[in-house]
Short mmCIF file of C-alpha atoms in Angstrom, two decimals:
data_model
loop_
_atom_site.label_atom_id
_atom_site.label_comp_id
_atom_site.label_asym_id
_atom_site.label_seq_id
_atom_site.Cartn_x
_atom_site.Cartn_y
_atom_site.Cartn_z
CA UNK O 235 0.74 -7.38 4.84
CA UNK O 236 -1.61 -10.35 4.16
CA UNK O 237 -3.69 -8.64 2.40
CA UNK O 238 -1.13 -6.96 -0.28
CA UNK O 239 -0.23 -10.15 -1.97
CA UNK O 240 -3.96 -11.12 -2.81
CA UNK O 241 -4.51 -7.46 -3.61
CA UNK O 242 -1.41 -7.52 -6.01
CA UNK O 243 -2.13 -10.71 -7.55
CA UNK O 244 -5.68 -9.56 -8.49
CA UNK O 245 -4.39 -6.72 -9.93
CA UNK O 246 -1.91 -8.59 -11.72
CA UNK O 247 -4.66 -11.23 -13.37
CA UNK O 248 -6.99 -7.79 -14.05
CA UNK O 249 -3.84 -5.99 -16.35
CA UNK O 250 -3.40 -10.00 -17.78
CA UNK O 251 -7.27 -10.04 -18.74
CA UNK O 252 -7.39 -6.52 -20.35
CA UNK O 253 -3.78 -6.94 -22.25
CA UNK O 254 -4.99 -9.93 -23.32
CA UNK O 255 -8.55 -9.24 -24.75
CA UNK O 256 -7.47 -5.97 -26.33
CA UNK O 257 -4.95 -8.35 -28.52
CA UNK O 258 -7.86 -11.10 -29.02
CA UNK O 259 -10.05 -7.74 -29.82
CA UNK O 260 -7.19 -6.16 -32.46
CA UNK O 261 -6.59 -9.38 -34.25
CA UNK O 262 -10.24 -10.06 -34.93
CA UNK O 263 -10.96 -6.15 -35.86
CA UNK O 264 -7.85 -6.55 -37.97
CA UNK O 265 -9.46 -10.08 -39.54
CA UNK O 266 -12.85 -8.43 -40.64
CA UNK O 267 -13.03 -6.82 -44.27
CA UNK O 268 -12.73 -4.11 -44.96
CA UNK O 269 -16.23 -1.91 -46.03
CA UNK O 270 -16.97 -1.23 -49.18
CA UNK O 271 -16.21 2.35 -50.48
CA UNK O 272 -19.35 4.35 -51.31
CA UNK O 273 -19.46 4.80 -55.02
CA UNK O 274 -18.45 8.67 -55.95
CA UNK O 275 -20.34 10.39 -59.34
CA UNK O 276 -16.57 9.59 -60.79
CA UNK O 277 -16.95 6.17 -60.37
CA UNK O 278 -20.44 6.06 -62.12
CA UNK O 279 -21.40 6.39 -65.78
CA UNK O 280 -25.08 7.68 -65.63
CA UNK O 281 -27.71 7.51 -68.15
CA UNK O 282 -31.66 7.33 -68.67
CA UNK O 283 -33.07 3.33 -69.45
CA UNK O 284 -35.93 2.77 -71.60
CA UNK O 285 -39.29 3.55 -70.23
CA UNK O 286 -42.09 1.27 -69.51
CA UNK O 287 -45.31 1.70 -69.05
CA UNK O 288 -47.08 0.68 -65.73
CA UNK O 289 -50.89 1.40 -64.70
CA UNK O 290 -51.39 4.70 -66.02
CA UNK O 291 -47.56 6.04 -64.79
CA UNK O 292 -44.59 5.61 -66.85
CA UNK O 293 -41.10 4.10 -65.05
CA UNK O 294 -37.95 5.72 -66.40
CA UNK O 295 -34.87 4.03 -64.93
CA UNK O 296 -31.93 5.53 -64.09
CA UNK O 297 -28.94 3.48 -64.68
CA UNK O 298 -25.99 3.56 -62.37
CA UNK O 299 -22.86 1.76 -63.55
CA UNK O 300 -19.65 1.10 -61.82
CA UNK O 301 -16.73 2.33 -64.41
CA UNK O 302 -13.83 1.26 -61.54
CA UNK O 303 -11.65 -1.49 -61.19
CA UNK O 304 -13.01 -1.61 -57.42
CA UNK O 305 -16.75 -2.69 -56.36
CA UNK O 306 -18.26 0.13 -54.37
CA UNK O 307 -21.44 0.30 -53.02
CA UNK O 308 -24.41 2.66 -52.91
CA UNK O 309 -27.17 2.90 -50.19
CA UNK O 310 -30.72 5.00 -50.39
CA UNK O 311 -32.54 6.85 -53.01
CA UNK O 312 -30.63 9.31 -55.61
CA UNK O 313 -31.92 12.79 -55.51
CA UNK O 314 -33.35 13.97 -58.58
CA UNK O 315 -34.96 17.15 -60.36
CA UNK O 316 -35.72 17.99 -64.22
CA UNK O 317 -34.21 20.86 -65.56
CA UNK O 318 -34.57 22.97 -68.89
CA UNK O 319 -31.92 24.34 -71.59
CA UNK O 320 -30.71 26.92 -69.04
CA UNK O 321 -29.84 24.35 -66.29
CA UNK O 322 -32.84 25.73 -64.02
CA UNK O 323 -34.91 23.42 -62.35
CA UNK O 324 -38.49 23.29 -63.30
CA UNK O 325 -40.83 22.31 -60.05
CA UNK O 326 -40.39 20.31 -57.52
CA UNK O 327 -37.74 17.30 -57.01
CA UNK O 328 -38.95 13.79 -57.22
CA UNK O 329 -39.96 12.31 -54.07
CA UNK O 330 -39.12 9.12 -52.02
CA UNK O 331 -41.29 6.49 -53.00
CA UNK O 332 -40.86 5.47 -49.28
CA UNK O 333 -39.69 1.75 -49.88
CA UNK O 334 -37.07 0.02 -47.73
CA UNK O 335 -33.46 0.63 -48.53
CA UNK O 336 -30.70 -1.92 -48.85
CA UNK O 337 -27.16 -1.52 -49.26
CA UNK O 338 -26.26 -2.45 -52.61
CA UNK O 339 -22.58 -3.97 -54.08
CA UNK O 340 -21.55 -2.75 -57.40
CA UNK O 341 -19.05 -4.74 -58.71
CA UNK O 342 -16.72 -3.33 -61.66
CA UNK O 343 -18.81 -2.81 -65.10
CA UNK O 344 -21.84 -3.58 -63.47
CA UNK O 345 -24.98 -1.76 -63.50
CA UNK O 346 -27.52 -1.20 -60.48
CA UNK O 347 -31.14 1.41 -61.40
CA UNK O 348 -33.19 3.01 -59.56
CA UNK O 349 -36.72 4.18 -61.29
CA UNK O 350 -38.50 7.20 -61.62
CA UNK O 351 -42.11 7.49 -62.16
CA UNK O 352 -44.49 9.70 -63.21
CA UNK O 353 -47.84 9.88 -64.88
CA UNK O 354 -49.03 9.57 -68.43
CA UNK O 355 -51.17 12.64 -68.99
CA UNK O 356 -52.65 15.33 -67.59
CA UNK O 357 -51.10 17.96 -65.60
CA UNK O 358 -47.94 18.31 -67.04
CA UNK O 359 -44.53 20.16 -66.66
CA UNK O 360 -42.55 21.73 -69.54
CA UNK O 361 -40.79 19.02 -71.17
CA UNK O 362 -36.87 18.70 -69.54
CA UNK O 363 -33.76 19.17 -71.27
CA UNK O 364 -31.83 17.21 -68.10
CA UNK O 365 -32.61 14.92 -65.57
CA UNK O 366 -30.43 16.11 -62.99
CA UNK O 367 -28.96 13.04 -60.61
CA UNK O 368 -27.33 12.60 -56.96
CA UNK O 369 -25.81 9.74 -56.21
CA UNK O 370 -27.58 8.34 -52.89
CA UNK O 371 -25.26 9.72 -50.55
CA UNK O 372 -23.42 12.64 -53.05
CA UNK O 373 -23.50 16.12 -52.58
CA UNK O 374 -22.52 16.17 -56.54
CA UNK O 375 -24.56 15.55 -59.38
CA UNK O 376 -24.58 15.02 -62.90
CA UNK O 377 -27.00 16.49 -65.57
CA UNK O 378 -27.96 13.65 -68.36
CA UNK O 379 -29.45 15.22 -71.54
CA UNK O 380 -32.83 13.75 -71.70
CA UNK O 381 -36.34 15.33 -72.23
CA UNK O 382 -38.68 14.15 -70.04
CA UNK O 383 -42.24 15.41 -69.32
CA UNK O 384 -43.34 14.98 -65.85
CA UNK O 385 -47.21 14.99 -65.13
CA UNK O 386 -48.99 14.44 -61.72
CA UNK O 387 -46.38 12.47 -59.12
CA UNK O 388 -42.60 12.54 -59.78
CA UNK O 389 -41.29 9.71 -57.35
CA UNK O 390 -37.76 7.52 -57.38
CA UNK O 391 -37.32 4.52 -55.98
CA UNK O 392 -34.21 3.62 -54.12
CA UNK O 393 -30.82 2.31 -55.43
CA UNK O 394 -31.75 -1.69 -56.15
CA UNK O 395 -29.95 -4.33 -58.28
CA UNK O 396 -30.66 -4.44 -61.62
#
């Protein structure tokens, strides 16, 4: 019998502890903000920047910009490929210039790039009628009319402030 009321009383302080912290836990989960939705290809106006010429390779960016009332945010490199008049891809996709990735905030009308690269010269592709463009993280892309000759490497860079 002695030992019941010690028994129920640390039972008692145990239920106390864990209703406790999961309130402590709830308000502070409810306190944090809320994450920033991943941009969508709806929420993005697309198009090609001016080039510039770097060391032999030329630097295309690609210029994403937020056409919401809502930031979102975009995270990792954009998939791209060039494609001719008949919406077929012509070699290989550009590849991942391997730098690190950040998350990046895109507030409403603002614009964020990332660049694509490829040599001046030798070795070339048939000129593009599209750049084709994913989102970092979209399964959907958009085509932007644009004639581009890639020769030698095709790389992007990931999604970076502008």
């Amino acid at each position: 019998m002695s030992n019941v009321l010690p028994r129920a009383a640390a039972l008692a302080a145990a239920a106390l502890l864990t209703t406790t912290g999961a309130l402590v836990g709830a308000t502070q989960a409810s306190a944090l903000p809320t994450a920033t939705p991943t941009c969508r290809l709806a929420d993005l106006e697309l198009a090609i920047g001016e080039p510039e010429s770097a060391g032999g390779a030329i630097d295309y960016p690609i210029l994403f910009t937020n056409t919401t009332s809502h930031k979102c945010a975009l995270r990792g490199y954009p998939g791209v490929s060039v494609t001719n008049a008949g919406h077929r891809q012509i070699g290989t996709s550009a590849i991942r210039t391997g730098e690190p990735i950040s998350t990046v905030v895109v507030a409403p009308d603002e614009t964020v790039t990332a660049v694509m690269r490829t040599d001046s010269g030798s070795n070339c592709r048939p000129k593009s009628t599209y750049v084709k463009v994913y989102p970092p993280n979209s399964g959907v892309a958009e085509e932007i009319r644009y004639a581009l000759r890639v020769c030698g490497m095709f790389e992007i860079s990931p999604v970076q402030a502008w």
